[in-house]
mmCIF file of C-alpha atoms in Angstrom:
data_model
loop_
_atom_site.group_PDB
_atom_site.id
_atom_site.type_symbol
_atom_site.label_atom_id
_atom_site.label_comp_id
_atom_site.label_asym_id
_atom_site.label_seq_id
_atom_site.Cartn_x
_atom_site.Cartn_y
_atom_site.Cartn_z
ATOM 1 C CA MET O 28 14.213 -22.322 -17.247
ATOM 2 C CA SER O 29 15.435 -19.950 -14.526
ATOM 3 C CA HIS O 30 17.951 -18.420 -16.956
ATOM 4 C CA ALA O 31 15.181 -17.764 -19.473
ATOM 5 C CA ILE O 32 13.062 -16.059 -16.806
ATOM 6 C CA LEU O 33 16.040 -14.007 -15.633
ATOM 7 C CA ASP O 34 16.850 -12.942 -19.193
ATOM 8 C CA LEU O 35 13.239 -11.850 -19.723
ATOM 9 C CA VAL O 36 13.191 -9.851 -16.475
ATOM 10 C CA GLN O 37 16.515 -8.214 -17.339
ATOM 11 C CA GLN O 38 15.163 -7.167 -20.733
ATOM 12 C CA VAL O 39 12.194 -5.543 -19.014
ATOM 13 C CA MET O 40 14.450 -3.844 -16.459
ATOM 14 C CA THR O 41 16.618 -2.307 -19.174
ATOM 15 C CA SER O 42 13.670 -1.062 -21.219
ATOM 16 C CA PRO O 43 13.443 2.735 -21.619
ATOM 17 C CA TRP O 44 9.738 2.373 -20.767
ATOM 18 C CA LEU O 45 10.401 0.831 -17.355
ATOM 19 C CA TYR O 46 9.775 3.975 -15.327
ATOM 20 C CA ALA O 47 6.637 4.842 -17.265
ATOM 21 C CA ALA O 48 5.394 1.283 -16.617
ATOM 22 C CA LEU O 49 6.112 1.615 -12.884
ATOM 23 C CA PHE O 50 4.205 4.900 -12.826
ATOM 24 C CA GLY O 51 1.261 3.293 -14.647
ATOM 25 C CA LEU O 52 1.142 0.229 -12.389
ATOM 26 C CA ALA O 53 1.292 2.333 -9.228
ATOM 27 C CA LEU O 54 -1.452 4.582 -10.620
ATOM 28 C CA LEU O 55 -3.752 1.650 -11.422
ATOM 29 C CA ASP O 56 -3.064 0.096 -8.034
ATOM 30 C CA GLY O 57 -4.648 3.150 -6.425
ATOM 31 C CA PHE O 58 -8.149 2.119 -7.492
ATOM 32 C CA PHE O 59 -7.616 -1.393 -8.890
ATOM 33 C CA PRO O 60 -5.684 -3.083 -6.062
ATOM 34 C CA ILE O 61 -5.023 -6.423 -7.741
ATOM 35 C CA VAL O 62 -2.365 -4.753 -9.923
ATOM 36 C CA PRO O 63 1.087 -5.928 -8.654
ATOM 37 C CA ALA O 64 2.551 -2.450 -8.175
ATOM 38 C CA GLU O 65 4.574 -3.186 -5.043
ATOM 39 C CA THR O 66 6.079 -6.340 -6.542
ATOM 40 C CA SER O 67 7.085 -4.380 -9.642
ATOM 41 C CA VAL O 68 8.752 -1.649 -7.576
ATOM 42 C CA ILE O 69 10.628 -4.190 -5.461
ATOM 43 C CA THR O 70 11.761 -6.043 -8.592
ATOM 44 C CA ALA O 71 13.034 -2.879 -10.264
ATOM 45 C CA ALA O 72 14.837 -1.900 -7.059
ATOM 46 C CA VAL O 73 16.518 -5.317 -6.833
ATOM 47 C CA PHE O 74 18.125 -4.664 -10.205
ATOM 48 C CA ALA O 75 19.176 -1.191 -9.053
ATOM 49 C CA ALA O 76 21.675 -2.905 -6.764
ATOM 50 C CA SER O 77 23.586 -4.096 -9.835
ATOM 51 C CA GLY O 78 23.202 -0.792 -11.671
ATOM 52 C CA GLU O 79 20.685 -1.999 -14.259
ATOM 53 C CA THR O 80 18.019 0.409 -13.003
ATOM 54 C CA ASN O 81 18.159 3.748 -11.191
ATOM 55 C CA LEU O 82 16.846 3.476 -7.630
ATOM 56 C CA ALA O 83 15.957 7.170 -7.366
ATOM 57 C CA LEU O 84 13.911 7.043 -10.583
ATOM 58 C CA VAL O 85 12.202 3.835 -9.445
ATOM 59 C CA ILE O 86 11.127 5.516 -6.205
ATOM 60 C CA VAL O 87 10.026 8.762 -7.890
ATOM 61 C CA ALA O 88 8.012 6.954 -10.593
ATOM 62 C CA ALA O 89 6.303 4.750 -7.996
ATOM 63 C CA ALA O 90 5.528 7.656 -5.663
ATOM 64 C CA LEU O 91 4.077 9.850 -8.420
ATOM 65 C CA GLY O 92 1.992 6.972 -9.776
ATOM 66 C CA ALA O 93 0.637 6.094 -6.328
ATOM 67 C CA PHE O 94 -0.133 9.760 -5.624
ATOM 68 C CA ALA O 95 -2.045 10.136 -8.894
ATOM 69 C CA GLY O 96 -3.883 6.824 -8.462
ATOM 70 C CA ASP O 97 -5.005 7.714 -4.945
ATOM 71 C CA HIS O 98 -6.465 10.987 -6.204
ATOM 72 C CA ILE O 99 -8.387 9.138 -8.894
ATOM 73 C CA SER O 100 -9.730 6.810 -6.187
ATOM 74 C CA TYR O 101 -10.700 9.874 -4.112
ATOM 75 C CA LEU O 102 -12.661 11.282 -7.056
ATOM 76 C CA ILE O 103 -14.368 7.921 -7.655
ATOM 77 C CA GLY O 104 -15.423 7.861 -4.007
ATOM 78 C CA ASN O 105 -16.642 11.431 -4.274
ATOM 79 C CA ARG O 106 -18.907 10.502 -7.191
ATOM 80 C CA SER O 107 -20.073 7.151 -5.793
ATOM 81 C CA ALA O 108 -20.764 7.977 -2.150
ATOM 82 C CA GLY O 109 -24.302 6.573 -2.074
ATOM 83 C CA ARG O 110 -23.308 3.130 -3.338
ATOM 84 C CA LEU O 111 -20.369 2.808 -0.943
ATOM 85 C CA ARG O 112 -22.008 3.632 2.371
ATOM 86 C CA GLU O 113 -23.018 0.063 3.293
ATOM 87 C CA LYS O 114 -19.816 -1.654 2.172
ATOM 88 C CA LYS O 115 -17.927 -3.293 5.040
ATOM 89 C CA ALA O 116 -14.574 -1.804 4.016
ATOM 90 C CA PHE O 117 -16.210 1.611 3.678
ATOM 91 C CA VAL O 118 -17.638 1.409 7.215
ATOM 92 C CA TRP O 119 -14.231 0.397 8.607
ATOM 93 C CA ALA O 120 -12.425 3.203 6.806
ATOM 94 C CA ARG O 121 -15.092 5.774 7.747
ATOM 95 C CA ASP O 122 -14.927 4.879 11.449
ATOM 96 C CA THR O 123 -11.130 4.834 11.448
ATOM 97 C CA LEU O 124 -11.022 8.149 9.601
ATOM 98 C CA ALA O 125 -13.327 9.718 12.190
ATOM 99 C CA GLU O 126 -11.008 8.475 14.954
ATOM 100 C CA ARG O 127 -7.580 9.268 13.473
ATOM 101 C CA GLY O 128 -8.158 11.840 10.750
ATOM 102 C CA GLY O 129 -5.883 12.102 7.705
ATOM 103 C CA LEU O 130 -3.133 10.066 9.381
ATOM 104 C CA VAL O 131 -5.164 6.930 8.648
ATOM 105 C CA LEU O 132 -4.280 7.366 4.976
ATOM 106 C CA VAL O 133 -0.591 6.898 5.771
ATOM 107 C CA VAL O 134 -1.271 3.819 7.921
ATOM 108 C CA ALA O 135 -3.707 2.295 5.417
ATOM 109 C CA ARG O 136 -1.052 2.392 2.677
ATOM 110 C CA TYR O 137 0.510 -0.675 4.333
ATOM 111 C CA ILE O 138 -2.722 -2.609 4.959
ATOM 112 C CA PRO O 139 -3.897 -4.967 2.171
ATOM 113 C CA GLY O 140 -7.073 -3.481 0.721
ATOM 114 C CA GLY O 141 -7.024 -0.684 3.285
ATOM 115 C CA ARG O 142 -5.538 1.924 0.982
ATOM 116 C CA THR O 143 -8.264 1.753 -1.647
ATOM 117 C CA ALA O 144 -11.034 1.618 0.954
ATOM 118 C CA THR O 145 -9.581 4.659 2.684
ATOM 119 C CA THR O 146 -9.083 6.791 -0.418
ATOM 120 C CA LEU O 147 -12.583 5.956 -1.654
ATOM 121 C CA THR O 148 -14.016 6.746 1.773
ATOM 122 C CA MET O 149 -12.212 10.064 2.073
ATOM 123 C CA GLY O 150 -13.721 11.064 -1.236
ATOM 124 C CA ALA O 151 -17.167 9.796 -0.288
ATOM 125 C CA VAL O 152 -17.273 11.695 3.023
ATOM 126 C CA ARG O 153 -15.967 14.830 1.292
ATOM 127 C CA HIS O 154 -12.759 14.966 3.313
ATOM 128 C CA PRO O 155 -11.005 18.268 2.448
ATOM 129 C CA LEU O 156 -8.931 17.765 -0.699
ATOM 130 C CA ARG O 157 -6.046 19.860 0.653
ATOM 131 C CA SER O 158 -5.741 17.631 3.721
ATOM 132 C CA PHE O 159 -6.080 14.498 1.582
ATOM 133 C CA THR O 160 -3.315 15.692 -0.753
ATOM 134 C CA PHE O 161 -0.982 16.488 2.143
ATOM 135 C CA PHE O 162 -1.347 13.106 3.839
ATOM 136 C CA ASP O 163 -1.343 11.232 0.545
ATOM 137 C CA ALA O 164 1.971 12.816 -0.425
ATOM 138 C CA ILE O 165 3.431 11.383 2.791
ATOM 139 C CA ALA O 166 1.774 7.991 2.223
ATOM 140 C CA ALA O 167 2.806 7.620 -1.423
ATOM 141 C CA SER O 168 6.378 8.790 -0.816
ATOM 142 C CA SER O 169 6.943 6.599 2.233
ATOM 143 C CA TRP O 170 5.509 3.558 0.419
ATOM 144 C CA ALA O 171 7.755 4.113 -2.610
ATOM 145 C CA VAL O 172 10.856 4.543 -0.428
ATOM 146 C CA TYR O 173 9.918 1.486 1.656
ATOM 147 C CA SER O 174 9.358 -0.745 -1.394
ATOM 148 C CA GLY O 175 12.429 0.588 -3.168
ATOM 149 C CA LEU O 176 14.771 0.071 -0.231
ATOM 150 C CA ILE O 177 13.467 -3.431 0.480
ATOM 151 C CA GLY O 178 14.227 -4.407 -3.109
ATOM 152 C CA PHE O 179 17.567 -2.598 -3.183
ATOM 153 C CA PHE O 180 18.907 -4.233 -0.022
ATOM 154 C CA GLY O 181 17.615 -7.595 -1.222
ATOM 155 C CA GLY O 182 19.567 -7.043 -4.437
ATOM 156 C CA MET O 183 22.656 -6.001 -2.486
ATOM 157 C CA ALA O 184 22.503 -9.206 -0.453
ATOM 158 C CA PHE O 185 22.431 -11.335 -3.630
ATOM 159 C CA GLU O 186 24.081 -9.073 -6.182
ATOM 160 C CA ASN O 187 25.099 -12.006 -8.392
ATOM 161 C CA ASP O 188 21.728 -13.746 -8.130
ATOM 162 C CA PRO O 189 18.904 -11.197 -8.566
ATOM 163 C CA ILE O 190 16.195 -13.866 -8.375
ATOM 164 C CA LYS O 191 17.243 -14.686 -4.807
ATOM 165 C CA GLY O 192 17.399 -10.972 -4.088
ATOM 166 C CA LEU O 193 13.863 -10.589 -5.380
ATOM 167 C CA LEU O 194 12.631 -13.510 -3.275
ATOM 168 C CA LEU O 195 14.309 -12.010 -0.205
ATOM 169 C CA GLY O 196 12.759 -8.601 -0.872
ATOM 170 C CA LEU O 197 9.287 -10.049 -1.374
ATOM 171 C CA GLY O 198 9.709 -12.222 1.709
ATOM 172 C CA ILE O 199 10.551 -9.181 3.826
ATOM 173 C CA ALA O 200 7.556 -7.258 2.426
ATOM 174 C CA VAL O 201 5.169 -10.149 3.094
ATOM 175 C CA SER O 202 6.575 -10.609 6.607
ATOM 176 C CA ILE O 203 6.110 -6.931 7.467
ATOM 177 C CA THR O 204 2.554 -6.999 6.092
ATOM 178 C CA GLY O 205 1.808 -10.127 8.112
ATOM 179 C CA LEU O 206 3.203 -8.499 11.255
ATOM 180 C CA VAL O 207 1.037 -5.397 10.718
ATOM 181 C CA GLU O 208 -2.045 -7.581 10.253
ATOM 182 C CA LEU O 209 -1.219 -9.596 13.382
ATOM 183 C CA VAL O 210 -0.870 -6.431 15.469
ATOM 184 C CA ARG O 211 -4.184 -5.121 14.089
ATOM 185 C CA TRP O 212 -5.912 -8.425 14.890
ATOM 186 C CA LEU O 213 -4.530 -8.515 18.441
ATOM 187 C CA ARG O 214 -5.549 -4.912 19.103
ATOM 188 C CA LYS O 215 -9.023 -5.529 17.715
ATOM 189 C CA ARG O 216 -9.421 -8.663 19.837
ATOM 190 C CA ARG O 217 -8.274 -6.798 22.937
ATOM 191 C CA ALA O 218 -10.711 -3.968 22.231
ATOM 192 C CA ILE O 219 -13.593 -6.437 21.812
ATOM 193 C CA GLN O 220 -12.734 -8.206 25.062
ATOM 194 C CA ALA O 221 -12.598 -4.874 26.877
ATOM 195 C CA SER O 222 -15.843 -3.546 25.427
ATOM 196 C CA PRO O 223 -18.685 -2.823 27.897
ATOM 197 C CA GLU O 224 -20.949 -5.363 26.185
ATOM 198 C CA ARG O 225 -18.601 -8.177 27.305
ATOM 199 C CA LEU O 226 -18.406 -7.083 30.936
ATOM 200 C CA PRO O 227 -20.507 -9.144 33.393
ATOM 201 C CA ALA O 228 -23.810 -7.609 34.350
ATOM 202 C CA ASP O 229 -24.059 -6.028 37.796
ATOM 203 C CA THR O 230 -26.086 -8.497 39.903
ATOM 204 C CA SER O 231 -25.934 -6.512 43.141
ATOM 205 C CA VAL O 232 -29.274 -5.552 44.728
#
């Protein structure tokens, strides 16, 4: 069974349409976040370790797709501002954007669901397109390099067993995402505990 799966994956990896598919998946992931873009990039990069794919092309295709998809999400937010204002994710992204500016777009790229909420919000609040494009170029490029290198080094570690390399790459990606979420949760909890509303009332006369 595992050999059949490996053969199927290898056929996909050697397809001349691979890079176009990576571009398309990364584009769709910009406004339809259930598309497995990151998994696809990591998988293609795993096979780059054995020379079956080109790591540079994998990264470029993913970065360009993510960049284009984020701009589509920005435009959707721009046209749908009224319907987004009360959404919980929108409120989070709006408040974070007000606090950190365009840099939040780079950070949100690594937060599950945060990227789409942020790009939609930046469009909805009419964040300057030039600033959005600048920060999104950094976000999309860093994400593509990050995903590509995770897959590549996973493939290098198990060059003769790409399935194990893929599992290692995905495991590293999930672990990093979990660590980011844990840090966010701890910081949020600390901020709540330190908020004035939680301080004891002054009972002095």
